[in-house]
Amino acid sequence: MITSVPKAVVVGGGFGGLAVARALLDDGMDVVMVDRHNFHTFQPLLYQVATAGLDSDNVAAALRGIFHDRHRFDFRCGEVVAVDFAARQVDLGGATLGYDWLVLAAGSVSSSFGVAGVEEHTFALKSLADAVRLRSHILRQFEDVAADPSLGDHGGLSFVVVGGGPTGVELAGALVELIEHVLVRDFPNLDVGRARVVLLEAAPHLLSAFSPAARRLALDGLRARGVEVRFDTAVDRVEEGAVHLVGDSTIEASTVVWVAGVRPAPLAEHLGAGVNLDRAGRVCVEPDLRVAGQDRVFVIGDLAAGWPQLAPVAIQQGRHVARQIKRLEGGRPTRPFHYFDKGTMATIGRNSAVAELPLGIHLSGFVAWVLWLFLHLITLVGFRNRAAVMLNWAWNYVTYDRGARLIVDDVVA
Ligand SMILES: Cc1cc2nc3c(=O)[nH]c(=O)nc-3n(C[C@H](O)[C@H](O)[C@H](O)COP(=O)(O)OP(=O)(O)OC[C@H]3O[C@@H](n4cnc5c(N)ncnc54)[C@H](O)[C@@H]3O)c2cc1C
């Protein structure tokens, strides 16, 4: 590795980390990326892995592979546990790594919001391992009830999704389609009609970031597919096999998926007293995305306070930070970050999505769904993944089949 040029350490190989690393490498800088996984995860499609629509390697890409043609790139597979700002070093829990510029892009993790039993008895959908674990569990419920139908009397085929944001809506819709189009054929002797998919939302509506019209479309679409949607329903606690709701009612369910929200990656808490966090625990940053008082440290993506926790925010912030580092290297002042909102979208199921685009353009139904497919395809990292996803989607669409319905809970820890 050449060390005569400034070295940037990028913590996190998610959307923000990839964007900043690419731009810094284009500017001729040395970049060392640190991630606790050796791969990038395309989180928006995790729900399709969980519902057997895609294979796990369709939505992930090895970080060394992404940058294999960049000779100024290096990678460390490890977890950053602290930063010594005075010494300009990150601590990898034993080893240290020096930096000239540091970009923290460690993202977020699933949050239980302190609700009892969530950590122990629910499934998250934040990582690739979460998605594979959930898929295996869903499929195992069908195998178990097929072997012992009495389990179906106690929620064996009840799937409760907590959180009516885009992830909850997409997961609930995909789950119903998996059951009604695929598992019904796999289990001809099982009364699959007993399966329930329940979506719980504490607010009086789904998709809080969307317009009332899009929320209504999503609700109608889910209900038409057979999802039971319950509003104003907060979870009091979760126990093995049951969700207890505030107000004393209980839903028996062997599967509870918690997609109610996220909190910043634990690294935020370990940055020391000199770094301010907002009420949600995200790192407060200056308008140029630097940490106050730390001229060489930037924070982007889900970890940074002040912007929506979305992939395009992280990507735009990554590119912005690379431009600011170049300006600072050239002795020029930094510029503030401005987010360009290109809109939001969510799928409800086959042929159905809602999209809200700039200039007040609202799309729904098939057109929005095709747009959703297209945008996710072009945002996926790597040609191989794009080709594999396109092939899988085409196959699933034409045949109503799902190729990846494998139970691999013995190999995923
Ligand atoms: C299920 C799901 C669906 C989503 N759908 C959408 C969508 O449709 N559209 C949209 O815009 N957004 C969506 N999002 C949100 C979007 O994925 C995030 O906003 C985006 O990933 C944030 O990018 P990031 O770079 O900040 O963090 P991430 O992409 O989460 O990357 C963080 C990286 O940091 C690594 N890391 C964390 N801590 C450490 C550490 N201490 N040391 C080393 N490495 C560390 C992690 O392993 C990870 O690779 C979704 C999120 C989820 C979970």
CSV table of C-alpha atoms and ligand atoms in Angstrom, one decimal:
chain,number,residue,atom,x,y,z
A,1,MET,CA,0.0,0.0,0.0
A,2,ILE,CA,1.3,3.5,-0.9
A,3,THR,CA,1.3,5.7,2.2
A,4,SER,CA,2.7,9.0,0.9
A,5,VAL,CA,-0.9,10.3,0.2
A,6,PRO,CA,-3.4,11.2,2.9
A,7,LYS,CA,-5.2,8.2,4.3
A,8,ALA,CA,-8.9,8.1,5.0
A,9,VAL,CA,-10.4,5.5,7.3
A,10,VAL,CA,-14.1,4.7,6.5
A,11,VAL,CA,-15.9,2.8,9.3
A,12,GLY,CA,-18.8,0.9,7.7
A,13,GLY,CA,-19.3,-0.6,4.2
A,14,GLY,CA,-23.0,0.3,3.9
A,15,PHE,CA,-24.5,2.8,1.5
A,16,GLY,CA,-22.7,5.8,3.0
A,17,GLY,CA,-19.3,4.1,3.4
A,18,LEU,CA,-19.3,2.8,-0.2
A,19,ALA,CA,-20.2,6.2,-1.6
A,20,VAL,CA,-17.5,8.1,0.3
A,21,ALA,CA,-14.8,5.4,-0.4
A,22,ARG,CA,-15.5,5.4,-4.1
A,23,ALA,CA,-15.3,9.2,-4.4
A,24,LEU,CA,-12.1,9.4,-2.3
A,25,LEU,CA,-10.5,6.7,-4.4
A,26,ASP,CA,-11.4,8.6,-7.5
A,27,ASP,CA,-9.6,11.6,-5.9
A,28,GLY,CA,-6.5,9.5,-5.5
A,29,MET,CA,-6.6,9.0,-1.7
A,30,ASP,CA,-5.7,5.9,0.2
A,31,VAL,CA,-8.8,4.4,1.8
A,32,VAL,CA,-9.0,1.8,4.5
A,33,MET,CA,-12.5,0.5,5.1
A,34,VAL,CA,-13.4,-1.2,8.3
A,35,ASP,CA,-16.5,-3.3,8.7
A,36,ARG,CA,-17.5,-6.1,11.0
A,37,HIS,CA,-18.8,-8.0,8.0
A,38,ASN,CA,-16.7,-8.6,4.9
A,39,PHE,CA,-19.7,-7.7,2.7
A,40,HIS,CA,-22.1,-4.8,1.9
A,41,THR,CA,-25.8,-5.5,2.5
A,42,PHE,CA,-28.5,-4.1,0.4
A,43,GLN,CA,-31.0,-3.7,3.2
A,44,PRO,CA,-34.1,-2.6,1.2
A,45,LEU,CA,-34.3,-6.2,-0.2
A,46,LEU,CA,-33.8,-8.1,3.0
A,47,TYR,CA,-37.5,-8.7,3.3
A,48,GLN,CA,-37.4,-10.7,0.0
A,49,VAL,CA,-34.6,-12.9,1.4
A,50,ALA,CA,-36.8,-13.5,4.5
A,51,THR,CA,-39.7,-14.5,2.3
A,52,ALA,CA,-37.7,-16.7,0.0
A,53,GLY,CA,-38.0,-14.5,-3.1
A,54,LEU,CA,-34.2,-13.9,-3.3
A,55,ASP,CA,-31.1,-15.8,-2.3
A,56,SER,CA,-29.0,-14.2,0.4
A,57,ASP,CA,-26.0,-13.6,-1.9
A,58,ASN,CA,-28.3,-11.7,-4.3
A,59,VAL,CA,-28.4,-8.8,-1.9
A,60,ALA,CA,-24.9,-8.8,-0.6
A,61,ALA,CA,-21.5,-8.2,-2.2
A,62,ALA,CA,-18.0,-8.8,-0.8
A,63,LEU,CA,-16.3,-5.5,0.0
A,64,ARG,CA,-12.9,-6.6,-1.2
A,65,GLY,CA,-14.6,-7.7,-4.4
A,66,ILE,CA,-16.4,-4.3,-5.0
A,67,PHE,CA,-13.0,-2.5,-4.8
A,68,HIS,CA,-10.7,-5.3,-6.2
A,69,ASP,CA,-9.5,-3.0,-9.1
A,70,ARG,CA,-8.6,-0.1,-6.8
A,71,HIS,CA,-5.0,-0.4,-5.6
A,72,ARG,CA,-5.3,2.4,-3.0
A,73,PHE,CA,-8.1,0.5,-1.2
A,74,ASP,CA,-7.5,-1.7,1.8
A,75,PHE,CA,-10.0,-3.5,4.0
A,76,ARG,CA,-10.1,-4.6,7.7
A,77,CYS,CA,-12.7,-7.0,8.8
A,78,GLY,CA,-13.3,-6.0,12.4
A,79,GLU,CA,-15.4,-3.8,14.8
A,80,VAL,CA,-14.3,-0.3,15.7
A,81,VAL,CA,-14.9,0.0,19.4
A,82,ALA,CA,-13.6,3.5,20.1
A,83,VAL,CA,-11.8,6.4,18.5
A,84,ASP,CA,-8.8,8.3,20.0
A,85,PHE,CA,-9.3,11.7,18.4
A,86,ALA,CA,-6.1,13.2,19.8
A,87,ALA,CA,-3.9,10.3,18.5
A,88,ARG,CA,-6.0,10.1,15.2
A,89,GLN,CA,-6.5,6.4,15.7
A,90,VAL,CA,-9.5,4.0,15.6
A,91,ASP,CA,-9.5,1.1,18.1
A,92,LEU,CA,-10.4,-2.3,16.7
A,93,GLY,CA,-10.5,-3.9,20.1
A,94,GLY,CA,-6.7,-4.6,20.3
A,95,ALA,CA,-5.3,-3.4,17.0
A,96,THR,CA,-5.3,0.3,16.1
A,97,LEU,CA,-5.5,2.1,12.8
A,98,GLY,CA,-4.2,5.6,12.2
A,99,TYR,CA,-6.0,8.1,9.9
A,100,ASP,CA,-5.6,11.5,8.4
A,101,TRP,CA,-9.4,11.7,7.7
A,102,LEU,CA,-12.0,9.6,9.5
A,103,VAL,CA,-15.6,9.0,8.2
A,104,LEU,CA,-17.9,7.2,10.5
A,105,ALA,CA,-20.7,5.4,8.6
A,106,ALA,CA,-21.6,2.7,11.0
A,107,GLY,CA,-25.4,2.8,10.4
A,108,SER,CA,-28.0,1.7,12.9
A,109,VAL,CA,-29.3,-1.4,14.6
A,110,SER,CA,-32.8,-2.7,15.5
A,111,SER,CA,-34.3,-1.0,18.5
A,112,SER,CA,-36.6,-2.7,21.0
A,113,PHE,CA,-37.6,0.7,22.5
A,114,GLY,CA,-37.4,-1.0,25.8
A,115,VAL,CA,-40.4,-3.3,25.2
A,116,ALA,CA,-40.0,-6.4,27.3
A,117,GLY,CA,-39.3,-9.7,25.5
A,118,VAL,CA,-38.5,-8.1,22.1
A,119,GLU,CA,-34.8,-9.0,22.3
A,120,GLU,CA,-35.5,-12.6,23.3
A,121,HIS,CA,-38.7,-13.5,21.4
A,122,THR,CA,-38.8,-11.5,18.2
A,123,PHE,CA,-37.0,-11.6,14.9
A,124,ALA,CA,-35.3,-8.5,13.6
A,125,LEU,CA,-34.7,-7.7,9.9
A,126,LYS,CA,-31.6,-5.6,9.9
A,127,SER,CA,-28.9,-7.9,8.7
A,128,LEU,CA,-28.4,-10.7,6.2
A,129,ALA,CA,-28.2,-13.2,9.1
A,130,ASP,CA,-31.6,-11.8,10.4
A,131,ALA,CA,-33.2,-12.4,7.0
A,132,VAL,CA,-31.9,-16.0,6.6
A,133,ARG,CA,-32.9,-16.8,10.2
A,134,LEU,CA,-36.4,-15.4,9.7
A,135,ARG,CA,-36.9,-17.3,6.4
A,136,SER,CA,-35.8,-20.6,8.1
A,137,HIS,CA,-38.1,-20.0,11.0
A,138,ILE,CA,-41.1,-19.2,8.8
A,139,LEU,CA,-40.6,-22.3,6.7
A,140,ARG,CA,-40.0,-24.4,9.9
A,141,GLN,CA,-43.4,-23.3,11.3
A,142,PHE,CA,-45.1,-24.9,8.3
A,143,GLU,CA,-43.0,-28.1,8.6
A,144,ASP,CA,-43.8,-28.3,12.3
A,145,VAL,CA,-47.6,-27.7,11.9
A,146,ALA,CA,-47.6,-30.2,9.0
A,147,ALA,CA,-46.1,-32.8,11.4
A,148,ASP,CA,-48.3,-31.8,14.3
A,149,PRO,CA,-51.5,-29.9,13.2
A,150,SER,CA,-52.5,-29.1,16.8
A,151,LEU,CA,-49.7,-26.5,16.8
A,152,GLY,CA,-51.8,-24.6,14.4
A,153,ASP,CA,-54.4,-24.1,17.2
A,154,HIS,CA,-51.9,-22.1,19.2
A,155,GLY,CA,-50.5,-19.6,16.7
A,156,GLY,CA,-48.2,-22.0,14.9
A,157,LEU,CA,-49.1,-20.4,11.6
A,158,SER,CA,-49.6,-16.8,13.0
A,159,PHE,CA,-47.1,-14.3,11.8
A,160,VAL,CA,-47.1,-10.9,13.5
A,161,VAL,CA,-45.2,-8.0,12.0
A,162,VAL,CA,-44.8,-5.1,14.4
A,163,GLY,CA,-44.2,-1.7,12.7
A,164,GLY,CA,-46.2,-0.2,9.8
A,165,GLY,CA,-43.3,1.6,8.0
A,166,PRO,CA,-42.1,0.6,4.6
A,167,THR,CA,-40.3,-2.6,5.9
A,168,GLY,CA,-43.4,-3.8,7.8
A,169,VAL,CA,-45.7,-3.2,4.8
A,170,GLU,CA,-43.4,-4.9,2.3
A,171,LEU,CA,-42.7,-7.8,4.6
A,172,ALA,CA,-46.4,-8.4,5.4
A,173,GLY,CA,-47.4,-8.2,1.7
A,174,ALA,CA,-44.6,-10.6,0.7
A,175,LEU,CA,-45.4,-13.0,3.5
A,176,VAL,CA,-49.0,-13.4,2.4
A,177,GLU,CA,-47.9,-14.0,-1.2
A,178,LEU,CA,-45.4,-16.6,-0.1
A,179,ILE,CA,-48.1,-18.5,1.8
A,180,GLU,CA,-50.9,-18.1,-0.7
A,181,HIS,CA,-48.9,-18.8,-3.9
A,182,VAL,CA,-46.1,-21.1,-2.9
A,183,LEU,CA,-46.5,-22.8,0.5
A,184,VAL,CA,-50.1,-23.7,-0.4
A,185,ARG,CA,-48.7,-25.9,-3.1
A,186,ASP,CA,-45.8,-27.2,-1.0
A,187,PHE,CA,-48.1,-28.3,1.8
A,188,PRO,CA,-51.2,-29.8,0.0
A,189,ASN,CA,-52.3,-31.7,3.1
A,190,LEU,CA,-52.1,-28.6,5.3
A,191,ASP,CA,-54.9,-26.2,5.8
A,192,VAL,CA,-52.8,-23.2,4.8
A,193,GLY,CA,-55.9,-21.1,5.1
A,194,ARG,CA,-55.4,-21.1,8.9
A,195,ALA,CA,-52.3,-19.0,8.4
A,196,ARG,CA,-52.6,-15.4,9.6
A,197,VAL,CA,-50.4,-12.4,8.8
A,198,VAL,CA,-51.1,-9.6,11.3
A,199,LEU,CA,-49.5,-6.1,10.9
A,200,LEU,CA,-49.5,-4.0,14.1
A,201,GLU,CA,-49.0,-0.3,14.1
A,202,ALA,CA,-49.1,2.0,17.1
A,203,ALA,CA,-50.0,5.1,15.0
A,204,PRO,CA,-53.5,5.5,13.4
A,205,HIS,CA,-52.0,4.9,9.9
A,206,LEU,CA,-49.3,3.0,8.0
A,207,LEU,CA,-46.3,4.6,6.2
A,208,SER,CA,-46.1,7.8,8.2
A,209,ALA,CA,-43.6,9.4,5.7
A,210,PHE,CA,-46.2,9.1,2.9
A,211,SER,CA,-49.3,11.1,1.9
A,212,PRO,CA,-52.8,10.1,3.2
A,213,ALA,CA,-53.7,8.9,-0.3
A,214,ALA,CA,-50.6,6.5,-0.5
A,215,ARG,CA,-51.3,5.3,3.1
A,216,ARG,CA,-54.9,4.4,2.1
A,217,LEU,CA,-53.7,2.6,-1.1
A,218,ALA,CA,-51.2,0.6,0.9
A,219,LEU,CA,-53.8,-0.3,3.5
A,220,ASP,CA,-56.4,-1.3,0.9
A,221,GLY,CA,-53.8,-3.4,-0.9
A,222,LEU,CA,-52.7,-5.2,2.2
A,223,ARG,CA,-56.2,-5.9,3.3
A,224,ALA,CA,-57.2,-7.1,-0.2
A,225,ARG,CA,-54.3,-9.6,0.1
A,226,GLY,CA,-55.5,-10.9,3.4
A,227,VAL,CA,-53.2,-9.1,5.9
A,228,GLU,CA,-54.9,-8.2,9.1
A,229,VAL,CA,-53.9,-4.6,9.8
A,230,ARG,CA,-54.4,-3.1,13.3
A,231,PHE,CA,-53.9,0.5,14.1
A,232,ASP,CA,-53.4,2.3,17.4
A,233,THR,CA,-52.1,-1.0,18.7
A,234,ALA,CA,-49.0,-0.9,20.8
A,235,VAL,CA,-47.1,-3.9,22.1
A,236,ASP,CA,-46.9,-4.2,25.8
A,237,ARG,CA,-44.6,-7.3,25.9
A,238,VAL,CA,-43.6,-10.3,24.0
A,239,GLU,CA,-43.4,-13.8,25.4
A,240,GLU,CA,-42.5,-17.1,23.7
A,241,GLY,CA,-45.5,-17.8,21.4
A,242,ALA,CA,-47.5,-14.7,22.3
A,243,VAL,CA,-47.7,-10.9,21.8
A,244,HIS,CA,-49.4,-9.0,24.6
A,245,LEU,CA,-50.9,-5.7,23.5
A,246,VAL,CA,-51.4,-2.6,25.6
A,247,GLY,CA,-55.0,-2.9,26.8
A,248,ASP,CA,-54.8,-6.6,27.8
A,249,SER,CA,-55.5,-8.5,24.6
A,250,THR,CA,-53.1,-11.2,23.4
A,251,ILE,CA,-52.2,-12.7,20.0
A,252,GLU,CA,-50.9,-16.2,20.0
A,253,ALA,CA,-48.1,-16.3,17.4
A,254,SER,CA,-45.0,-18.5,17.0
A,255,THR,CA,-43.5,-15.8,14.8
A,256,VAL,CA,-43.1,-12.1,15.8
A,257,VAL,CA,-41.1,-9.8,13.6
A,258,TRP,CA,-40.0,-6.5,15.1
A,259,VAL,CA,-39.5,-3.8,12.5
A,260,ALA,CA,-40.8,-0.9,14.6
A,261,GLY,CA,-37.6,1.1,14.4
A,262,VAL,CA,-33.9,1.5,14.7
A,263,ARG,CA,-31.3,3.1,16.9
A,264,PRO,CA,-27.8,4.3,16.0
A,265,ALA,CA,-25.0,1.7,15.9
A,266,PRO,CA,-23.4,1.2,19.4
A,267,LEU,CA,-20.2,2.9,18.2
A,268,ALA,CA,-22.0,6.3,18.8
A,269,GLU,CA,-22.0,5.7,22.6
A,270,HIS,CA,-18.3,5.0,22.6
A,271,LEU,CA,-17.1,8.2,21.0
A,272,GLY,CA,-16.5,9.9,24.3
A,273,ALA,CA,-18.0,12.8,26.2
A,274,GLY,CA,-16.7,15.4,23.7
A,275,VAL,CA,-19.1,14.1,21.0
A,276,ASN,CA,-22.7,15.3,21.3
A,277,LEU,CA,-25.6,12.8,20.6
A,278,ASP,CA,-29.2,13.8,20.0
A,279,ARG,CA,-32.1,12.3,21.9
A,280,ALA,CA,-32.2,9.2,19.7
A,281,GLY,CA,-28.5,8.7,20.3
A,282,ARG,CA,-27.4,9.8,16.8
A,283,VAL,CA,-24.2,11.9,16.5
A,284,CYS,CA,-24.8,15.6,16.2
A,285,VAL,CA,-22.8,17.1,13.2
A,286,GLU,CA,-22.0,20.5,11.9
A,287,PRO,CA,-23.7,21.6,8.6
A,288,ASP,CA,-20.7,20.2,6.6
A,289,LEU,CA,-21.1,16.8,8.5
A,290,ARG,CA,-18.0,17.2,10.7
A,291,VAL,CA,-18.2,16.4,14.4
A,292,ALA,CA,-17.9,19.7,16.3
A,293,GLY,CA,-14.4,20.3,17.4
A,294,GLN,CA,-13.0,17.4,15.3
A,295,ASP,CA,-11.8,18.9,12.1
A,296,ARG,CA,-10.9,15.6,10.5
A,297,VAL,CA,-13.9,13.5,11.5
A,298,PHE,CA,-17.1,13.2,9.6
A,299,VAL,CA,-20.3,11.3,10.4
A,300,ILE,CA,-22.8,10.2,7.7
A,301,GLY,CA,-25.8,8.1,7.1
A,302,ASP,CA,-28.1,6.6,9.8
A,303,LEU,CA,-25.5,7.4,12.5
A,304,ALA,CA,-25.7,11.2,11.8
A,305,ALA,CA,-28.4,13.3,13.4
A,306,GLY,CA,-30.7,15.5,11.4
A,307,TRP,CA,-31.8,13.6,8.3
A,308,PRO,CA,-34.1,10.8,7.4
A,309,GLN,CA,-32.5,7.3,7.8
A,310,LEU,CA,-32.6,6.4,4.1
A,311,ALA,CA,-30.1,5.0,1.7
A,312,PRO,CA,-30.1,8.1,-0.6
A,313,VAL,CA,-29.3,10.3,2.3
A,314,ALA,CA,-26.3,8.2,3.2
A,315,ILE,CA,-25.1,8.0,-0.4
A,316,GLN,CA,-25.4,11.8,-1.0
A,317,GLN,CA,-23.7,12.5,2.4
A,318,GLY,CA,-20.8,10.1,1.4
A,319,ARG,CA,-20.3,12.0,-1.9
A,320,HIS,CA,-20.5,15.3,-0.1
A,321,VAL,CA,-17.9,14.3,2.5
A,322,ALA,CA,-15.4,13.2,-0.2
A,323,ARG,CA,-15.8,16.6,-1.8
A,324,GLN,CA,-15.2,18.4,1.5
A,325,ILE,CA,-12.1,16.4,2.2
A,326,LYS,CA,-10.8,17.4,-1.2
A,327,ARG,CA,-11.6,21.0,-0.5
A,328,LEU,CA,-9.8,20.9,2.9
A,329,GLU,CA,-6.8,19.2,1.3
A,330,GLY,CA,-6.7,22.1,-1.1
A,331,GLY,CA,-6.9,24.6,1.7
A,332,ARG,CA,-10.5,25.7,0.9
A,333,PRO,CA,-13.4,26.0,3.4
A,334,THR,CA,-16.1,23.3,3.5
A,335,ARG,CA,-19.7,23.7,2.3
A,336,PRO,CA,-22.8,22.6,4.1
A,337,PHE,CA,-24.6,19.4,3.1
A,338,HIS,CA,-28.1,19.8,1.4
A,339,TYR,CA,-30.2,16.7,0.8
A,340,PHE,CA,-31.9,16.3,-2.5
A,341,ASP,CA,-35.0,14.3,-1.8
A,342,LYS,CA,-35.8,12.2,-4.9
A,343,GLY,CA,-38.9,10.7,-3.2
A,344,THR,CA,-39.9,7.5,-1.4
A,345,MET,CA,-41.6,4.3,-2.4
A,346,ALA,CA,-42.8,1.0,-0.9
A,347,THR,CA,-44.2,-2.2,-2.5
A,348,ILE,CA,-47.3,-3.8,-1.3
A,349,GLY,CA,-47.0,-6.9,-3.3
A,350,ARG,CA,-47.1,-8.3,-6.8
A,351,ASN,CA,-48.0,-5.5,-9.3
A,352,SER,CA,-48.6,-3.0,-6.5
A,353,ALA,CA,-46.5,-0.2,-5.0
A,354,VAL,CA,-46.8,3.4,-4.0
A,355,ALA,CA,-44.3,6.1,-5.0
A,356,GLU,CA,-44.1,9.8,-4.1
A,357,LEU,CA,-41.7,11.7,-6.3
A,358,PRO,CA,-40.6,15.3,-6.5
A,359,LEU,CA,-42.9,17.9,-8.0
A,360,GLY,CA,-45.8,16.3,-6.3
A,361,ILE,CA,-45.9,13.3,-8.6
A,362,HIS,CA,-47.7,10.4,-6.9
A,363,LEU,CA,-47.7,6.9,-8.6
A,364,SER,CA,-49.4,3.7,-7.5
A,365,GLY,CA,-50.2,0.3,-8.7
A,366,PHE,CA,-48.4,-1.4,-11.6
A,367,VAL,CA,-46.5,1.7,-12.8
A,368,ALA,CA,-45.1,2.4,-9.3
A,369,TRP,CA,-44.2,-1.3,-8.9
A,370,VAL,CA,-42.2,-1.4,-12.1
A,371,LEU,CA,-40.5,1.8,-11.1
A,372,TRP,CA,-39.7,0.3,-7.7
A,373,LEU,CA,-38.2,-2.8,-9.4
A,374,PHE,CA,-36.1,-0.7,-11.8
A,375,LEU,CA,-34.7,1.6,-9.1
A,376,HIS,CA,-33.8,-1.2,-6.8
A,377,LEU,CA,-32.1,-3.1,-9.7
A,378,ILE,CA,-29.9,-0.1,-10.7
A,379,THR,CA,-29.1,0.7,-7.0
A,380,LEU,CA,-27.9,-2.9,-6.3
A,381,VAL,CA,-24.2,-3.3,-6.1
A,382,GLY,CA,-22.5,-5.4,-8.8
A,383,PHE,CA,-23.6,-6.7,-12.2
A,384,ARG,CA,-23.8,-10.2,-10.9
A,385,ASN,CA,-26.3,-9.3,-8.2
A,386,ARG,CA,-28.4,-7.3,-10.7
A,387,ALA,CA,-28.5,-10.1,-13.2
A,388,ALA,CA,-29.3,-12.7,-10.5
A,389,VAL,CA,-32.1,-10.5,-8.9
A,390,MET,CA,-33.6,-9.8,-12.3
A,391,LEU,CA,-33.6,-13.5,-13.2
A,392,ASN,CA,-35.1,-14.4,-9.8
A,393,TRP,CA,-37.8,-11.8,-10.1
A,394,ALA,CA,-38.7,-12.8,-13.7
A,395,TRP,CA,-38.9,-16.5,-12.6
A,396,ASN,CA,-41.0,-15.7,-9.5
A,397,TYR,CA,-43.3,-13.5,-11.6
A,398,VAL,CA,-43.9,-16.0,-14.3
A,399,THR,CA,-44.1,-19.1,-12.2
A,400,TYR,CA,-45.4,-17.8,-8.9
A,401,ASP,CA,-42.5,-19.9,-7.5
A,402,ARG,CA,-39.8,-19.0,-4.9
A,403,GLY,CA,-36.5,-20.7,-5.4
A,404,ALA,CA,-34.9,-19.9,-2.1
A,405,ARG,CA,-37.2,-21.6,0.4
A,406,LEU,CA,-34.5,-23.4,2.3
A,407,ILE,CA,-34.3,-24.0,6.0
A,408,VAL,CA,-30.7,-23.4,7.1
A,409,ASP,CA,-31.2,-22.6,10.7
A,410,ASP,CA,-28.5,-25.1,11.7
A,411,VAL,CA,-25.8,-23.1,9.8
A,412,VAL,CA,-26.8,-19.5,10.8
A,413,ALA,CA,-25.8,-18.8,14.3
B,1,LIG,C1,-35.1,-3.9,6.2
B,1,LIG,C2,-34.7,-2.5,5.8
B,1,LIG,C3,-35.3,-2.0,4.6
B,1,LIG,C4,-34.9,-0.7,4.2
B,1,LIG,N1,-35.5,-0.2,3.1
B,1,LIG,C5,-35.1,1.0,2.6
B,1,LIG,C6,-35.6,1.5,1.4
B,1,LIG,O1,-36.5,0.9,0.7
B,1,LIG,N2,-35.2,2.7,0.9
B,1,LIG,C7,-34.3,3.5,1.6
B,1,LIG,O2,-33.9,4.5,1.2
B,1,LIG,N3,-33.8,3.0,2.8
B,1,LIG,C8,-34.2,1.8,3.3
B,1,LIG,N4,-33.6,1.4,4.5
B,1,LIG,C9,-32.7,2.2,5.2
B,1,LIG,C10,-31.3,2.2,4.7
B,1,LIG,O3,-30.9,0.8,4.5
B,1,LIG,C11,-30.4,2.9,5.6
B,1,LIG,O4,-30.8,4.2,5.8
B,1,LIG,C12,-29.0,2.8,5.0
B,1,LIG,O5,-28.5,1.5,5.0
B,1,LIG,C13,-28.0,3.7,5.9
B,1,LIG,O6,-26.7,3.6,5.3
B,1,LIG,P1,-25.5,3.7,6.3
B,1,LIG,O7,-24.3,3.7,5.4
B,1,LIG,O8,-25.6,4.8,7.2
B,1,LIG,O9,-25.5,2.4,7.1
B,1,LIG,P2,-25.6,0.8,6.7
B,1,LIG,O10,-25.9,0.7,5.3
B,1,LIG,O11,-26.4,0.2,7.7
B,1,LIG,O12,-24.1,0.3,6.9
B,1,LIG,C14,-23.4,0.4,8.1
B,1,LIG,C15,-22.3,-0.6,8.1
B,1,LIG,O13,-21.4,-0.4,9.2
B,1,LIG,C16,-21.0,-1.6,9.8
B,1,LIG,N5,-20.7,-1.3,11.2
B,1,LIG,C17,-21.5,-1.0,12.1
B,1,LIG,N6,-20.9,-0.7,13.3
B,1,LIG,C18,-19.6,-1.0,13.0
B,1,LIG,C19,-18.4,-0.9,13.8
B,1,LIG,N7,-18.4,-0.5,15.1
B,1,LIG,N8,-17.2,-1.3,13.2
B,1,LIG,C20,-17.2,-1.7,11.9
B,1,LIG,N9,-18.3,-1.7,11.1
B,1,LIG,C21,-19.5,-1.4,11.7
B,1,LIG,C22,-22.1,-2.5,9.5
B,1,LIG,O14,-21.7,-3.9,9.5
B,1,LIG,C23,-22.7,-2.1,8.1
B,1,LIG,O15,-22.0,-2.8,7.1
B,1,LIG,C24,-34.0,0.1,4.9
B,1,LIG,C25,-33.4,-0.5,6.1
B,1,LIG,C26,-33.8,-1.7,6.5
B,1,LIG,C27,-33.2,-2.3,7.7
